[in-house]
């Protein structure tokens, strides 16, 4: 059973999400929160597998709540999906930078939302290549961007650094395999090893590391 926490300041949204999630045999809503602080407190109490997190909430917003949840060692198994009305690059990047495993808008189809919950619960990143490319393009062109290399960047092999850069550009494993002329399985192995060495929770966080370390060149 995948345990889900709903964090949104609109009652109707939470009611709709609860009805959708609880209609599935393998999913269960274990808590609700109407603001970011309550989301953090409920997450610490219920230890959900996935949190559906709104961005704009009173008091502590969804981005800060995500940061607190992801930064809590006791919640290492909890994944956050940011769910918002606003498809803005700054929200996407801030959510990922603070540890979110995915980003969806509220007009996402119900079936896609349910699939997203299951994917994130399995440790996958919910970030399409097109969204990755848009985010990187937006923030890579901002002035005075100073790279902050990941402290473990030196532990990567040359090939792994290359692979991380390609992940940062938004390439899928299949696209990386084609670019490097290796098998998809080999590309997947390189990505997995890089994630372990850098301590990345998922592929989405690997994108952020690539950007912050200056591996993605605009």
PDB file of C-alpha atoms in Angstrom:
ATOM      1  CA  UNK A   1       0.000   0.000   0.000  1.00  0.00           C
ATOM      2  CA  UNK A   2       1.340   3.428  -1.003  1.00  0.00           C
ATOM      3  CA  UNK A   3       0.604   5.980   1.709  1.00  0.00           C
ATOM      4  CA  UNK A   4      -0.220   9.489   0.470  1.00  0.00           C
ATOM      5  CA  UNK A   5      -0.377  12.857   2.236  1.00  0.00           C
ATOM      6  CA  UNK A   6      -2.392  15.692   0.664  1.00  0.00           C
ATOM      7  CA  UNK A   7      -1.243  19.281   1.272  1.00  0.00           C
ATOM      8  CA  UNK A   8      -3.439  22.009  -0.236  1.00  0.00           C
ATOM      9  CA  UNK A   9      -5.215  25.011   1.271  1.00  0.00           C
ATOM     10  CA  UNK A  10      -8.371  24.438  -0.789  1.00  0.00           C
ATOM     11  CA  UNK A  11     -10.848  22.032   0.789  1.00  0.00           C
ATOM     12  CA  UNK A  12     -12.424  21.092  -2.540  1.00  0.00           C
ATOM     13  CA  UNK A  13      -9.054  20.186  -4.024  1.00  0.00           C
ATOM     14  CA  UNK A  14      -8.221  17.930  -1.093  1.00  0.00           C
ATOM     15  CA  UNK A  15     -11.650  16.293  -1.239  1.00  0.00           C
ATOM     16  CA  UNK A  16     -11.214  15.563  -4.928  1.00  0.00           C
ATOM     17  CA  UNK A  17      -7.702  14.221  -4.488  1.00  0.00           C
ATOM     18  CA  UNK A  18      -8.767  12.029  -1.571  1.00  0.00           C
ATOM     19  CA  UNK A  19     -11.644  10.541  -3.569  1.00  0.00           C
ATOM     20  CA  UNK A  20      -9.294   9.824  -6.488  1.00  0.00           C
ATOM     21  CA  UNK A  21      -6.471   8.317  -4.424  1.00  0.00           C
ATOM     22  CA  UNK A  22      -8.679   6.253  -2.125  1.00  0.00           C
ATOM     23  CA  UNK A  23     -10.475   4.764  -5.143  1.00  0.00           C
ATOM     24  CA  UNK A  24      -7.318   2.762  -5.932  1.00  0.00           C
ATOM     25  CA  UNK A  25      -6.631  -0.554  -4.201  1.00  0.00           C
ATOM     26  CA  UNK A  26      -2.915   0.124  -3.786  1.00  0.00           C
ATOM     27  CA  UNK A  27      -3.154   3.762  -2.640  1.00  0.00           C
ATOM     28  CA  UNK A  28      -4.356   5.268   0.621  1.00  0.00           C
ATOM     29  CA  UNK A  29      -4.605   8.833   1.947  1.00  0.00           C
ATOM     30  CA  UNK A  30      -3.091   8.886   5.442  1.00  0.00           C
ATOM     31  CA  UNK A  31      -3.402  12.593   6.149  1.00  0.00           C
ATOM     32  CA  UNK A  32      -4.325  16.068   4.951  1.00  0.00           C
ATOM     33  CA  UNK A  33      -2.880  19.527   5.573  1.00  0.00           C
ATOM     34  CA  UNK A  34      -4.089  23.027   4.673  1.00  0.00           C
ATOM     35  CA  UNK A  35      -0.740  24.778   5.045  1.00  0.00           C
ATOM     36  CA  UNK A  36       2.958  24.013   4.786  1.00  0.00           C
ATOM     37  CA  UNK A  37       3.668  23.776   8.496  1.00  0.00           C
ATOM     38  CA  UNK A  38       0.830  21.316   9.007  1.00  0.00           C
ATOM     39  CA  UNK A  39       2.138  19.333   6.032  1.00  0.00           C
ATOM     40  CA  UNK A  40       5.548  18.984   7.680  1.00  0.00           C
ATOM     41  CA  UNK A  41       4.051  18.020  11.038  1.00  0.00           C
ATOM     42  CA  UNK A  42       1.678  15.499   9.474  1.00  0.00           C
ATOM     43  CA  UNK A  43       4.474  14.000   7.374  1.00  0.00           C
ATOM     44  CA  UNK A  44       6.585  13.503  10.494  1.00  0.00           C
ATOM     45  CA  UNK A  45       3.690  11.839  12.251  1.00  0.00           C
ATOM     46  CA  UNK A  46       2.355   9.651   9.439  1.00  0.00           C
ATOM     47  CA  UNK A  47       5.573   8.919   7.460  1.00  0.00           C
ATOM     48  CA  UNK A  48       3.830   8.877   4.046  1.00  0.00           C
ATOM     49  CA  UNK A  49       5.452   7.440   0.953  1.00  0.00           C
ATOM     50  CA  UNK A  50       4.349  10.370  -1.218  1.00  0.00           C
ATOM     51  CA  UNK A  51       3.269  13.929  -0.471  1.00  0.00           C
ATOM     52  CA  UNK A  52       1.169  15.838  -3.009  1.00  0.00           C
ATOM     53  CA  UNK A  53       2.257  19.394  -2.197  1.00  0.00           C
ATOM     54  CA  UNK A  54       0.609  22.627  -3.293  1.00  0.00           C
ATOM     55  CA  UNK A  55       2.948  25.621  -3.756  1.00  0.00           C
ATOM     56  CA  UNK A  56       0.906  28.592  -2.629  1.00  0.00           C
ATOM     57  CA  UNK A  57      -0.345  28.013   0.902  1.00  0.00           C
ATOM     58  CA  UNK A  58      -0.651  30.355   3.896  1.00  0.00           C
ATOM     59  CA  UNK A  59       2.263  30.638   6.309  1.00  0.00           C
ATOM     60  CA  UNK A  60       4.934  28.184   5.265  1.00  0.00           C
ATOM     61  CA  UNK A  61       4.557  27.626   1.514  1.00  0.00           C
ATOM     62  CA  UNK A  62       4.930  24.347  -0.347  1.00  0.00           C
ATOM     63  CA  UNK A  63       8.524  24.963  -1.404  1.00  0.00           C
ATOM     64  CA  UNK A  64       9.708  25.520   2.165  1.00  0.00           C
ATOM     65  CA  UNK A  65       7.615  22.602   3.405  1.00  0.00           C
ATOM     66  CA  UNK A  66       9.275  20.426   0.761  1.00  0.00           C
ATOM     67  CA  UNK A  67      12.699  21.540   1.940  1.00  0.00           C
ATOM     68  CA  UNK A  68      11.879  20.634   5.555  1.00  0.00           C
ATOM     69  CA  UNK A  69      10.435  17.240   4.677  1.00  0.00           C
ATOM     70  CA  UNK A  70      13.293  16.258   2.363  1.00  0.00           C
ATOM     71  CA  UNK A  71      15.852  17.490   4.880  1.00  0.00           C
ATOM     72  CA  UNK A  72      14.448  15.407   7.730  1.00  0.00           C
ATOM     73  CA  UNK A  73      16.469  12.165   8.108  1.00  0.00           C
ATOM     74  CA  UNK A  74      13.420  10.482   9.617  1.00  0.00           C
ATOM     75  CA  UNK A  75      11.575  11.056   6.338  1.00  0.00           C
ATOM     76  CA  UNK A  76      14.229   9.641   4.018  1.00  0.00           C
ATOM     77  CA  UNK A  77      11.640   7.379   2.424  1.00  0.00           C
ATOM     78  CA  UNK A  78       9.148  10.169   1.712  1.00  0.00           C
ATOM     79  CA  UNK A  79       8.919  11.651  -1.788  1.00  0.00           C
ATOM     80  CA  UNK A  80       7.300  14.976  -2.647  1.00  0.00           C
ATOM     81  CA  UNK A  81       5.380  15.797  -5.823  1.00  0.00           C
ATOM     82  CA  UNK A  82       4.635  19.495  -6.219  1.00  0.00           C
ATOM     83  CA  UNK A  83       1.119  19.989  -7.546  1.00  0.00           C
ATOM     84  CA  UNK A  84       0.158  23.521  -8.548  1.00  0.00           C
ATOM     85  CA  UNK A  85      -1.984  25.648 -10.816  1.00  0.00           C
ATOM     86  CA  UNK A  86       1.026  27.653 -11.882  1.00  0.00           C
ATOM     87  CA  UNK A  87       3.266  26.113 -14.543  1.00  0.00           C
ATOM     88  CA  UNK A  88       6.114  28.552 -13.954  1.00  0.00           C
ATOM     89  CA  UNK A  89       9.777  27.671 -14.415  1.00  0.00           C
ATOM     90  CA  UNK A  90      10.803  29.298 -11.147  1.00  0.00           C
ATOM     91  CA  UNK A  91       8.441  27.050  -9.212  1.00  0.00           C
ATOM     92  CA  UNK A  92       9.722  23.973 -11.003  1.00  0.00           C
ATOM     93  CA  UNK A  93      13.340  24.812 -10.315  1.00  0.00           C
ATOM     94  CA  UNK A  94      12.793  25.841  -6.695  1.00  0.00           C
ATOM     95  CA  UNK A  95      10.817  22.667  -6.050  1.00  0.00           C
ATOM     96  CA  UNK A  96      13.553  20.485  -7.524  1.00  0.00           C
ATOM     97  CA  UNK A  97      16.341  22.425  -5.813  1.00  0.00           C
ATOM     98  CA  UNK A  98      14.671  21.784  -2.480  1.00  0.00           C
ATOM     99  CA  UNK A  99      14.309  18.063  -3.132  1.00  0.00           C
ATOM    100  CA  UNK A 100      10.970  17.477  -4.850  1.00  0.00           C
ATOM    101  CA  UNK A 101      10.833  14.323  -6.942  1.00  0.00           C
ATOM    102  CA  UNK A 102       8.364  15.715  -9.419  1.00  0.00           C
ATOM    103  CA  UNK A 103       6.162  18.552 -10.575  1.00  0.00           C
ATOM    104  CA  UNK A 104       2.597  18.422 -11.918  1.00  0.00           C
ATOM    105  CA  UNK A 105      -0.041  21.011 -12.715  1.00  0.00           C
ATOM    106  CA  UNK A 106      -3.537  20.620 -11.326  1.00  0.00           C
ATOM    107  CA  UNK A 107      -5.021  20.088 -14.783  1.00  0.00           C
ATOM    108  CA  UNK A 108      -3.142  16.780 -15.011  1.00  0.00           C
ATOM    109  CA  UNK A 109      -5.436  13.924 -15.996  1.00  0.00           C
ATOM    110  CA  UNK A 110      -6.483  11.701 -13.058  1.00  0.00           C
ATOM    111  CA  UNK A 111      -4.880   8.613 -14.592  1.00  0.00           C
ATOM    112  CA  UNK A 112      -1.594  10.482 -15.037  1.00  0.00           C
ATOM    113  CA  UNK A 113      -1.667  11.714 -11.449  1.00  0.00           C
ATOM    114  CA  UNK A 114      -2.175   8.176 -10.149  1.00  0.00           C
ATOM    115  CA  UNK A 115       0.653   6.933 -12.354  1.00  0.00           C
ATOM    116  CA  UNK A 116       2.853   9.739 -11.022  1.00  0.00           C
ATOM    117  CA  UNK A 117       2.231   8.745  -7.428  1.00  0.00           C
ATOM    118  CA  UNK A 118       3.234   5.158  -8.168  1.00  0.00           C
ATOM    119  CA  UNK A 119       6.348   6.157 -10.121  1.00  0.00           C
ATOM    120  CA  UNK A 120       7.610   8.500  -7.422  1.00  0.00           C
ATOM    121  CA  UNK A 121       6.901   5.943  -4.698  1.00  0.00           C
ATOM    122  CA  UNK A 122       9.201   3.559  -6.602  1.00  0.00           C
ATOM    123  CA  UNK A 123      11.996   6.143  -6.560  1.00  0.00           C
ATOM    124  CA  UNK A 124      11.601   7.439 -10.099  1.00  0.00           C
ATOM    125  CA  UNK A 125      11.716  11.131 -10.962  1.00  0.00           C
ATOM    126  CA  UNK A 126       8.632  12.749 -12.396  1.00  0.00           C
ATOM    127  CA  UNK A 127      10.284  15.222 -14.709  1.00  0.00           C
ATOM    128  CA  UNK A 128       9.869  15.049 -18.456  1.00  0.00           C
ATOM    129  CA  UNK A 129      12.816  15.876 -20.717  1.00  0.00           C
ATOM    130  CA  UNK A 130      10.889  18.842 -22.151  1.00  0.00           C
ATOM    131  CA  UNK A 131      10.374  20.329 -18.686  1.00  0.00           C
ATOM    132  CA  UNK A 132      14.031  19.710 -17.819  1.00  0.00           C
ATOM    133  CA  UNK A 133      15.230  21.476 -20.952  1.00  0.00           C
ATOM    134  CA  UNK A 134      12.957  24.457 -20.311  1.00  0.00           C
ATOM    135  CA  UNK A 135      14.099  24.851 -16.727  1.00  0.00           C
ATOM    136  CA  UNK A 136      17.788  24.556 -17.583  1.00  0.00           C
ATOM    137  CA  UNK A 137      17.457  26.985 -20.481  1.00  0.00           C
ATOM    138  CA  UNK A 138      15.675  29.531 -18.303  1.00  0.00           C
ATOM    139  CA  UNK A 139      18.112  29.449 -15.416  1.00  0.00           C
ATOM    140  CA  UNK A 140      21.305  28.855 -17.379  1.00  0.00           C
ATOM    141  CA  UNK A 141      20.787  32.165 -19.174  1.00  0.00           C
ATOM    142  CA  UNK A 142      20.406  34.220 -16.016  1.00  0.00           C
ATOM    143  CA  UNK A 143      23.272  36.681 -15.459  1.00  0.00           C
ATOM    144  CA  UNK A 144      26.032  36.113 -12.918  1.00  0.00           C
ATOM    145  CA  UNK A 145      25.438  32.389 -12.630  1.00  0.00           C
ATOM    146  CA  UNK A 146      28.257  31.083 -10.459  1.00  0.00           C
ATOM    147  CA  UNK A 147      28.681  27.289 -10.484  1.00  0.00           C
ATOM    148  CA  UNK A 148      28.746  25.579  -7.114  1.00  0.00           C
ATOM    149  CA  UNK A 149      30.365  22.193  -7.758  1.00  0.00           C
ATOM    150  CA  UNK A 150      28.948  19.295  -5.787  1.00  0.00           C
ATOM    151  CA  UNK A 151      31.483  18.278  -3.104  1.00  0.00           C
ATOM    152  CA  UNK A 152      31.505  14.705  -4.431  1.00  0.00           C
ATOM    153  CA  UNK A 153      31.854  15.690  -8.074  1.00  0.00           C
ATOM    154  CA  UNK A 154      35.467  14.502  -8.093  1.00  0.00           C
ATOM    155  CA  UNK A 155      34.353  10.953  -7.319  1.00  0.00           C
ATOM    156  CA  UNK A 156      32.738  10.624 -10.759  1.00  0.00           C
ATOM    157  CA  UNK A 157      34.558   9.074 -13.668  1.00  0.00           C
ATOM    158  CA  UNK A 158      34.849  11.138 -16.861  1.00  0.00           C
ATOM    159  CA  UNK A 159      32.065   9.098 -18.435  1.00  0.00           C
ATOM    160  CA  UNK A 160      29.822   9.549 -15.398  1.00  0.00           C
ATOM    161  CA  UNK A 161      30.363  13.326 -15.484  1.00  0.00           C
ATOM    162  CA  UNK A 162      29.427  13.254 -19.149  1.00  0.00           C
ATOM    163  CA  UNK A 163      26.296  11.288 -18.377  1.00  0.00           C
ATOM    164  CA  UNK A 164      25.280  13.646 -15.555  1.00  0.00           C
ATOM    165  CA  UNK A 165      25.671  16.592 -17.933  1.00  0.00           C
ATOM    166  CA  UNK A 166      23.394  14.863 -20.440  1.00  0.00           C
ATOM    167  CA  UNK A 167      20.829  14.149 -17.736  1.00  0.00           C
ATOM    168  CA  UNK A 168      20.996  17.843 -16.906  1.00  0.00           C
ATOM    169  CA  UNK A 169      20.250  18.688 -20.520  1.00  0.00           C
ATOM    170  CA  UNK A 170      17.062  16.678 -20.229  1.00  0.00           C
ATOM    171  CA  UNK A 171      18.067  13.554 -22.133  1.00  0.00           C
ATOM    172  CA  UNK A 172      16.402  10.253 -21.314  1.00  0.00           C
ATOM    173  CA  UNK A 173      18.464   7.084 -20.838  1.00  0.00           C
ATOM    174  CA  UNK A 174      17.646   6.041 -24.399  1.00  0.00           C
ATOM    175  CA  UNK A 175      18.773   9.420 -25.741  1.00  0.00           C
ATOM    176  CA  UNK A 176      21.966   9.270 -23.671  1.00  0.00           C
ATOM    177  CA  UNK A 177      22.661   5.804 -25.059  1.00  0.00           C
ATOM    178  CA  UNK A 178      22.250   7.106 -28.604  1.00  0.00           C
ATOM    179  CA  UNK A 179      24.485  10.115 -27.974  1.00  0.00           C
ATOM    180  CA  UNK A 180      27.277   8.044 -26.421  1.00  0.00           C
ATOM    181  CA  UNK A 181      26.737   5.013 -28.682  1.00  0.00           C
ATOM    182  CA  UNK A 182      26.256   2.604 -25.787  1.00  0.00           C
ATOM    183  CA  UNK A 183      23.360   0.345 -24.849  1.00  0.00           C
ATOM    184  CA  UNK A 184      20.405   1.743 -22.851  1.00  0.00           C
ATOM    185  CA  UNK A 185      21.342  -0.635 -20.036  1.00  0.00           C
ATOM    186  CA  UNK A 186      24.862   0.822 -19.911  1.00  0.00           C
ATOM    187  CA  UNK A 187      23.481   4.363 -19.868  1.00  0.00           C
ATOM    188  CA  UNK A 188      21.116   3.431 -17.049  1.00  0.00           C
ATOM    189  CA  UNK A 189      24.016   1.932 -15.086  1.00  0.00           C
ATOM    190  CA  UNK A 190      26.080   5.117 -15.449  1.00  0.00           C
ATOM    191  CA  UNK A 191      23.132   7.218 -14.266  1.00  0.00           C
ATOM    192  CA  UNK A 192      22.537   4.955 -11.278  1.00  0.00           C
ATOM    193  CA  UNK A 193      26.202   4.986 -10.239  1.00  0.00           C
ATOM    194  CA  UNK A 194      26.350   8.771 -10.525  1.00  0.00           C
ATOM    195  CA  UNK A 195      23.250   9.082  -8.353  1.00  0.00           C
ATOM    196  CA  UNK A 196      24.793   6.872  -5.681  1.00  0.00           C
ATOM    197  CA  UNK A 197      28.107   8.747  -5.694  1.00  0.00           C
ATOM    198  CA  UNK A 198      26.435  12.167  -5.525  1.00  0.00           C
ATOM    199  CA  UNK A 199      23.832  11.089  -2.999  1.00  0.00           C
ATOM    200  CA  UNK A 200      20.992  12.058  -5.324  1.00  0.00           C
ATOM    201  CA  UNK A 201      17.574  10.926  -4.148  1.00  0.00           C
ATOM    202  CA  UNK A 202      16.378  10.575  -7.715  1.00  0.00           C
ATOM    203  CA  UNK A 203      16.957  11.699 -11.282  1.00  0.00           C
ATOM    204  CA  UNK A 204      15.322  15.058 -10.675  1.00  0.00           C
ATOM    205  CA  UNK A 205      17.925  15.923  -8.057  1.00  0.00           C
ATOM    206  CA  UNK A 206      20.656  14.822 -10.455  1.00  0.00           C
ATOM    207  CA  UNK A 207      19.427  17.499 -12.864  1.00  0.00           C
ATOM    208  CA  UNK A 208      19.841  20.132 -10.163  1.00  0.00           C
ATOM    209  CA  UNK A 209      23.350  18.904  -9.293  1.00  0.00           C
ATOM    210  CA  UNK A 210      24.323  19.079 -12.974  1.00  0.00           C
ATOM    211  CA  UNK A 211      23.106  22.647 -13.235  1.00  0.00           C
ATOM    212  CA  UNK A 212      24.620  23.847  -9.963  1.00  0.00           C
ATOM    213  CA  UNK A 213      27.990  22.220 -10.710  1.00  0.00           C
ATOM    214  CA  UNK A 214      28.291  23.958 -14.058  1.00  0.00           C
ATOM    215  CA  UNK A 215      28.110  20.738 -16.076  1.00  0.00           C
ATOM    216  CA  UNK A 216      25.277  22.146 -18.164  1.00  0.00           C
ATOM    217  CA  UNK A 217      26.557  24.839 -20.501  1.00  0.00           C
ATOM    218  CA  UNK A 218      24.084  27.307 -21.915  1.00  0.00           C
TER     219      UNK A 218
END
